Amino acid sequence: MSLEAPHNLAFSLSDHLPILQVLIPFIAAPLAVVIGNRIIAWWLAFISSVISLLIATTLLGKVIDGSVISYQIGGWAPPLGIEYRVDSLSALILFLVTLVSTIILPYAYKSINFEIPKEQHTLFYAAYLLCLTGLLGVAVTGDAFNVFVFLEISSLSTYVLIAQGSYRDKRALTAAFDYLIMGTIGATFFVIGIGFLYMATGTLNMVDMSNLIKGQESLSTVRSGFVFIVIGIGLKLAIFPLHFWLPRAYTYAPSAITAFLAATATKVAVYMLLRFMFTIFHPNFLSKISIFEYIILPLAIMAMFSASVIAVFQSDFKKLLAYSSIAQIGYILLGIGLMSETSLTAAVIHIFNHGITKAVLFMGIGAYVLQGRGSFLSDLEGIGKVMPWTSAAIVVGFLSLIGVPGTVGFISKWFLVKSALEIGWWPVAIAIVLTSLLAVIYCWRVIETIYFKPLLSKKLTAETPISMLLPIWVGALACIYFGLNTEAIMTTSQMAAKSLYAGSFGSL
Amino acid sequence: METNTAILLSIIIPLLAAICNIYIKKHPNLRDSITLISSILTFLNVCIILYNVGNNTTDTMILFSVASGLTISFHVEPLGLLFALLASGLWIVTHIYGVGYMRKNKEENHGRFFACFSLAIASVMGIAFSSNLFTLFFFYEALTLTTYPLVAHKGSSEALKGARTYFGILIGTSIGLQLIAIIWTLVIAGSLDFTRGGILLGKIEGPLVALLLFLYVFGIGKAAIMPFHRWLPAAMVAPTPVSALLHAVAVVKAGVFTILKVGIYIFGIDFLKESGASYWLMWLAAFTIIAASLIALTKDNLKARLAYSTISQLSYITLGMALATSMGVLGAGLHIVMHAMGKITLFMCAGSIYVATHKTKISEMNGLGRLMPITFVAFLIGSLSIIGLPPLGGSWSKWLLILGAADRNQFLIILVLILSSLLNVAYLLPIFVKGFFLGKKDNTPHKSLESSTLIWLPPAFTAFCCLVLFFVADDILLFLTPIVSLE
């Protein structure tokens, strides 16, 4: 690619943004451990998260017009050297991850104080920073093996973070262990798949790999590689029958971690899926093996229905939200499975929109739990009267989950239904609205409980402390703001969908 | 004042009133006066729009764009303006009545109640002035959400159950059917703007037209076409002012208003007529008219009887649209006004009776009329207007609907309309008769049960308006004519 030739040498700081995106939280993590003070550790995490957000915003601004940033580590040109590559899709994921992280850290400061003993805090923030590094790294890199490395960094730190919930509830340990097993199997499948592709192509650079795979699609090495990769990512992504680790992990992890993971981890996995399926393997190949009609679409619709139905019958608010997440992942997969430019746009929008919606909801339930209530619906009766602000934010989150006009959830649903109708797939459109109605049921059960049931007076509680309330409301307002002013997210998503649809990494 | 500013103000003023209602907790008089002033200002605002625009249609004002092709935008057209005038005018009356009712009846949470009430009015104004289906859908959902707390107001398990039915049906139909219909429309027509003559001509044909209409009609649950009518009786657990303004005027009329808008400006009447897509709807509406009236006959609870009467009367309006003739559509438009005025009178009277005696059953009302003469006379006038007897407003709209049916040579429909009037007589007049002529008579002078002026004056006023409407019906018709003429 001659376009990138002048970029061999980077002269100014702004040319180094792709590597800084990963490096800053990566350096902050050991620093937090070395300094060993929990307040400084929080500040390190927060400041590096804010800087990462600034970097991600800058990158997003640079690629929103459809251009691609290619960064060569150490000046070694790809395919020999490792390339970091930012296009509109990866920039949007970077933006989502850093935005959610920046919103959640102020919330975490208070909530972690309640949930985890003080002497663990520095290690906690170090693990958090590593997790952030891993997630950002997956999105920023253009090297297939590098994806695996970052995936493992984020996964290993995630297991640790989930296990931290054991100070509140011992079941966090088994939840973390389950996830460890499933996650490791997933990672193994993934790396085996990459091995196969390396066998066939002799390269690890994604763009290069994509070019070399063309024409070899009928090789069973390539095909097995594809299967291993999709299943490996599917485990991380909690695609419907591979989702068993998710509800327990989300329920027992510390509140801030649940919010962070629900909003980012599965979304980054979706990014990986998109990248491997569309960029490395060409969409033509995907259509040829009919993966959309026979695998992705049925699984998506099954996830939407079964997880929503299970959510309706949950009595634990956190579990309810976890199952709803599985259903929402179904919507994203549905967008991928419909395989048109509109539907891919809808999928990418929903990655972002569902990320911020779930962050708000999980932060909200975390606030309830910390104020002395459990997360069971029977513990939350009438809580809307004592915690009006938290509850109002939860209502906003629910409206967005249902897809009421004026919230981000509506925008994704609108484009999903539209894409289904455009290609005349009626049953799919009906499935989308039917599962939305299931969402109405499980959301409304909670709203009735918190607002219209008499207050349980066994424990007196007060409103959430302002330092936690503020992040929740920033998230809730983001749900409304991005639902009314969709231009930036929309343009980025359309750009991303266009390049995915063309089967390229950024360039059209 | 500029028309566009006035449109925005008519939405913003109720919003501000809602905020005042939430924050002024300690001074109920101040709070209620501010809301009263807001309601008057809103009405004046709509009057200014009327003065500026008359029955013309203004250019679209785009407030902001949500995504390409999806804009929140407003314009003024005769039907919407009429609806806005009606809702904002009756808000003043109902607010006065509501203050009296809520205080006398010692209901709780006044702030939340009046705040949601104002928010509902803001949504209604948004519906009335919306210039495309997306905007309309936005405010339609907002209206459902803001009225839910009003229905659940008492918080009892009965109220919660009613509210759940209310919310479930309205949200379910709108997301499950209406949203699909709207997106389908966008996909085939490429636009969602309300355009004279419709936007679907030539874009869709055959049985699909009827299917799309089906999705719209059932998706607009607020129009209470059977079998999606259950929410209306369920909503009767709300305090009576809510039933009066929202469930006799604003919410249900938002439903039939949406149906009219879709029929006139999305399908286009001529297209509906030629494609014959609305033929089935005509019969369904006729069925709803008769069936709901028959159910009303069996109800002993006064509010439930009125609720079923409302379901029946709403289908008159749907029927007018389904006839797809100018006369039918004009009759439907006129019936929005006539029925609103009559039904709000009846509901306010029902509320007055409840406040004074805590009686809800018709069988317990023997002789009450002699104790509450003003209320019962107002009730009689409202009833006669609903039945459609001259010299009351309701007679004109029924007349036009009958003419519309005659235009289409649907004599069975004419029969239905006449039969329905007879049924109206059968379920409305006995209440008045029982009130005045039954019950034990004693000649000892008794104390009048009429409560405070705030409670008896509003229904008396709206009853008087029913009378006035008979004489101005022609002007309203003239005002509405542009919606059926294609320039």
Tab-separated table of C-alpha atoms in Angstrom, chain B residues 98-323:
chain	number	residue	atom	x	y	z
B	98	GLY	CA	-58.978	18.653	38.725
B	99	VAL	CA	-57.842	20.992	41.480
B	100	GLY	CA	-61.286	20.836	43.044
B	101	TYR	CA	-61.508	17.073	42.651
B	102	MET	CA	-58.055	16.227	43.972
B	103	ARG	CA	-58.460	18.443	47.018
B	104	LYS	CA	-61.990	17.469	47.885
B	105	ASN	CA	-61.219	13.792	47.382
B	106	LYS	CA	-57.995	13.999	49.447
B	107	GLU	CA	-55.839	12.303	46.807
B	108	GLU	CA	-52.091	12.182	47.418
B	109	ASN	CA	-49.047	13.210	45.384
B	110	HIS	CA	-50.632	16.292	43.808
B	111	GLY	CA	-47.280	17.461	42.471
B	112	ARG	CA	-46.576	14.281	40.544
B	113	PHE	CA	-50.173	14.157	39.338
B	114	PHE	CA	-50.288	17.645	37.857
B	115	ALA	CA	-46.731	17.350	36.536
B	116	CYS	CA	-47.605	14.238	34.549
B	117	PHE	CA	-50.810	15.898	33.439
B	118	SER	CA	-48.879	18.835	32.008
B	119	LEU	CA	-46.351	16.536	30.364
B	120	ALA	CA	-49.221	14.668	28.732
B	121	ILE	CA	-50.567	17.949	27.354
B	122	ALA	CA	-47.124	18.829	25.994
B	123	SER	CA	-47.071	15.461	24.213
B	124	VAL	CA	-50.547	16.081	22.806
B	125	MET	CA	-49.408	19.439	21.414
B	126	GLY	CA	-46.461	17.665	19.821
B	127	ILE	CA	-48.812	15.137	18.230
B	128	ALA	CA	-51.136	17.851	16.963
B	129	PHE	CA	-48.421	19.859	15.248
B	130	SER	CA	-46.189	17.021	14.053
B	131	SER	CA	-45.405	17.184	10.371
B	132	ASN	CA	-44.145	13.672	9.858
B	133	LEU	CA	-44.862	10.213	11.187
B	134	PHE	CA	-41.593	9.981	13.083
B	135	THR	CA	-42.370	13.089	15.124
B	136	LEU	CA	-45.871	11.846	15.690
B	137	PHE	CA	-44.597	8.468	16.867
B	138	PHE	CA	-42.126	10.178	19.199
B	139	PHE	CA	-44.854	12.162	20.942
B	140	TYR	CA	-47.312	9.285	20.774
B	141	GLU	CA	-44.937	7.179	22.866
B	142	ALA	CA	-44.229	10.126	25.148
B	143	LEU	CA	-47.972	10.407	25.772
B	144	THR	CA	-48.170	6.737	26.757
B	145	LEU	CA	-45.226	7.071	29.119
B	146	THR	CA	-46.439	10.255	30.793
B	147	THR	CA	-49.980	8.994	31.318
B	148	TYR	CA	-48.855	5.699	32.860
B	149	PRO	CA	-48.122	7.259	36.288
B	150	LEU	CA	-51.542	8.940	36.158
B	151	VAL	CA	-53.338	5.631	35.729
B	152	ALA	CA	-51.212	3.957	38.414
B	153	HIS	CA	-51.686	7.020	40.623
B	154	LYS	CA	-53.347	5.356	43.587
B	155	GLY	CA	-50.688	2.645	43.774
B	156	SER	CA	-53.208	0.046	44.918
B	157	SER	CA	-52.877	-3.386	43.397
B	158	GLU	CA	-56.027	-2.729	41.376
B	159	ALA	CA	-54.557	0.504	40.020
B	160	LEU	CA	-51.283	-1.248	39.225
B	161	LYS	CA	-53.095	-3.981	37.384
B	162	GLY	CA	-55.104	-1.489	35.366
B	163	ALA	CA	-51.996	0.516	34.605
B	164	ARG	CA	-50.184	-2.614	33.471
B	165	THR	CA	-52.955	-3.428	31.005
B	166	TYR	CA	-52.993	0.174	29.870
B	167	PHE	CA	-49.262	0.358	29.309
B	168	GLY	CA	-48.917	-3.161	27.952
B	169	ILE	CA	-51.501	-2.751	25.226
B	170	LEU	CA	-50.484	0.746	24.192
B	171	ILE	CA	-46.734	0.077	24.097
B	172	GLY	CA	-47.225	-3.420	22.720
B	173	THR	CA	-49.313	-2.322	19.766
B	174	SER	CA	-47.202	0.726	19.014
B	175	ILE	CA	-43.866	-1.095	19.032
B	176	GLY	CA	-45.185	-4.378	17.694
B	177	LEU	CA	-47.265	-3.071	14.814
B	178	GLN	CA	-47.107	0.689	14.348
B	179	LEU	CA	-43.321	0.878	14.336
B	180	ILE	CA	-43.127	-1.807	11.663
B	181	ALA	CA	-45.792	0.020	9.638
B	182	ILE	CA	-43.867	3.292	9.879
B	183	ILE	CA	-40.546	1.748	8.885
B	184	TRP	CA	-42.243	-0.129	6.077
B	185	THR	CA	-43.730	3.126	4.861
B	186	LEU	CA	-40.294	4.721	4.959
B	187	VAL	CA	-38.756	1.850	3.017
B	188	ILE	CA	-41.345	1.886	0.225
B	189	ALA	CA	-42.171	5.588	0.024
B	190	GLY	CA	-38.802	7.017	1.027
B	191	SER	CA	-40.457	9.645	3.173
B	192	LEU	CA	-42.601	10.003	6.261
B	193	ASP	CA	-43.895	13.537	5.692
B	194	PHE	CA	-47.594	14.210	5.938
B	195	THR	CA	-48.437	15.240	2.409
B	196	ARG	CA	-51.786	16.215	0.993
B	197	GLY	CA	-53.041	13.357	-1.147
B	198	GLY	CA	-50.778	10.830	0.537
B	199	ILE	CA	-47.338	9.482	-0.243
B	200	LEU	CA	-48.130	5.856	-0.986
B	201	LEU	CA	-49.899	6.182	-4.332
B	202	GLY	CA	-48.121	3.970	-6.840
B	203	LYS	CA	-45.651	2.684	-4.257
B	204	ILE	CA	-47.654	-0.255	-3.028
B	205	GLU	CA	-50.624	-2.137	-4.377
B	206	GLY	CA	-52.917	-5.093	-4.004
B	207	PRO	CA	-53.573	-6.770	-0.686
B	208	LEU	CA	-50.394	-5.246	0.753
B	209	VAL	CA	-52.213	-1.894	1.056
B	210	ALA	CA	-54.786	-3.505	3.282
B	211	LEU	CA	-52.004	-5.185	5.270
B	212	LEU	CA	-50.219	-1.898	5.829
B	213	LEU	CA	-53.471	-0.280	6.884
B	214	PHE	CA	-54.043	-3.223	9.213
B	215	LEU	CA	-50.655	-2.634	10.857
B	216	TYR	CA	-51.453	1.048	11.307
B	217	VAL	CA	-54.989	0.643	12.607
B	218	PHE	CA	-54.090	-1.986	15.183
B	219	GLY	CA	-50.743	-0.361	15.878
B	220	ILE	CA	-52.530	2.794	16.939
B	221	GLY	CA	-53.864	1.190	20.087
B	222	LYS	CA	-55.074	4.529	21.396
B	223	ALA	CA	-57.924	4.450	18.882
B	224	ALA	CA	-59.290	1.454	20.856
B	225	ILE	CA	-60.479	-0.566	17.882
B	226	MET	CA	-61.560	-4.008	19.039
B	227	PRO	CA	-59.822	-6.278	20.010
B	228	PHE	CA	-57.281	-3.753	21.348
B	229	HIS	CA	-59.766	-1.804	23.437
B	230	ARG	CA	-59.142	-3.379	26.839
B	231	TRP	CA	-56.806	-0.621	27.973
B	232	LEU	CA	-59.568	1.999	28.039
B	233	PRO	CA	-61.779	0.400	30.704
B	234	ALA	CA	-58.580	-0.575	32.560
B	235	ALA	CA	-57.531	3.067	32.633
B	236	MET	CA	-60.685	3.987	34.511
B	237	VAL	CA	-58.896	3.284	37.805
B	238	ALA	CA	-57.276	6.685	37.339
B	239	PRO	CA	-58.683	9.722	39.167
B	240	THR	CA	-61.661	11.156	37.263
B	241	PRO	CA	-59.952	14.290	35.876
B	242	VAL	CA	-57.567	11.941	34.078
B	243	SER	CA	-60.464	9.971	32.691
B	244	ALA	CA	-62.163	13.188	31.668
B	245	LEU	CA	-59.391	14.959	29.835
B	246	LEU	CA	-57.068	12.156	28.866
B	247	HIS	CA	-59.295	9.176	28.345
B	248	ALA	CA	-62.213	11.008	26.827
B	249	VAL	CA	-60.288	13.685	24.979
B	250	ALA	CA	-56.516	13.803	24.722
B	251	VAL	CA	-55.272	10.209	24.614
B	252	VAL	CA	-58.124	8.590	22.702
B	253	LYS	CA	-58.397	11.533	20.360
B	254	ALA	CA	-54.648	11.351	19.795
B	255	GLY	CA	-55.354	7.818	18.644
B	256	VAL	CA	-58.116	8.582	16.177
B	257	PHE	CA	-56.310	11.759	15.166
B	258	THR	CA	-53.319	9.598	14.222
B	259	ILE	CA	-55.598	7.285	12.269
B	260	LEU	CA	-57.074	10.244	10.399
B	261	LYS	CA	-53.628	11.682	9.730
B	262	VAL	CA	-52.392	8.362	8.382
B	263	GLY	CA	-55.528	7.937	6.283
B	264	ILE	CA	-55.531	11.437	4.859
B	265	TYR	CA	-51.857	12.331	4.596
B	266	ILE	CA	-50.061	8.988	4.235
B	267	PHE	CA	-52.474	6.822	2.253
B	268	GLY	CA	-54.612	9.597	0.817
B	269	ILE	CA	-58.383	9.226	0.786
B	270	ASP	CA	-58.629	8.679	-2.947
B	271	PHE	CA	-55.995	5.969	-2.833
B	272	LEU	CA	-57.851	4.241	-0.005
B	273	LYS	CA	-61.092	4.493	-1.927
B	274	GLU	CA	-59.693	3.184	-5.180
B	275	SER	CA	-57.698	0.361	-3.657
B	276	GLY	CA	-60.591	-0.650	-1.438
B	277	ALA	CA	-58.060	-1.294	1.298
B	278	SER	CA	-60.213	0.192	4.006
B	279	TYR	CA	-63.264	-1.886	3.249
B	280	TRP	CA	-62.571	-4.383	6.029
B	281	LEU	CA	-61.896	-1.565	8.456
B	282	MET	CA	-65.347	-0.130	7.814
B	283	TRP	CA	-66.951	-3.352	9.017
B	284	LEU	CA	-64.596	-3.740	11.940
B	285	ALA	CA	-65.407	-0.197	13.047
B	286	ALA	CA	-69.115	-0.889	12.651
B	287	PHE	CA	-68.710	-4.032	14.726
B	288	THR	CA	-66.836	-2.122	17.429
B	289	ILE	CA	-69.561	0.528	17.492
B	290	ILE	CA	-72.318	-1.976	18.145
B	291	ALA	CA	-70.381	-4.410	20.338
B	292	ALA	CA	-69.011	-1.708	22.638
B	293	SER	CA	-72.486	-0.185	22.989
B	294	LEU	CA	-73.915	-3.559	23.926
B	295	ILE	CA	-71.206	-4.073	26.548
B	296	ALA	CA	-71.876	-0.571	27.869
B	297	LEU	CA	-75.479	-1.577	28.467
B	298	THR	CA	-74.360	-4.320	30.844
B	299	LYS	CA	-72.048	-2.144	32.939
B	300	ASP	CA	-73.374	-0.903	36.241
B	301	ASN	CA	-70.237	1.062	37.088
B	302	LEU	CA	-70.778	4.530	35.637
B	303	LYS	CA	-67.170	5.106	34.560
B	304	ALA	CA	-66.966	1.662	32.950
B	305	ARG	CA	-70.154	2.380	31.022
B	306	LEU	CA	-68.743	5.673	29.830
B	307	ALA	CA	-65.492	3.956	28.875
B	308	TYR	CA	-67.274	1.492	26.614
B	309	SER	CA	-69.345	4.323	25.211
B	310	THR	CA	-66.047	6.044	24.358
B	311	ILE	CA	-64.779	2.919	22.568
B	312	SER	CA	-67.955	2.880	20.529
B	313	GLN	CA	-67.794	6.581	19.700
B	314	LEU	CA	-64.115	6.423	18.715
B	315	SER	CA	-65.008	3.890	16.088
B	316	TYR	CA	-67.333	6.463	14.509
B	317	ILE	CA	-64.205	8.423	13.692
B	318	THR	CA	-62.334	5.384	12.396
B	319	LEU	CA	-65.440	4.525	10.386
B	320	GLY	CA	-65.442	8.009	8.866
B	321	MET	CA	-61.890	7.486	7.685
B	322	ALA	CA	-62.608	3.960	6.468
B	323	LEU	CA	-65.522	5.218	4.350
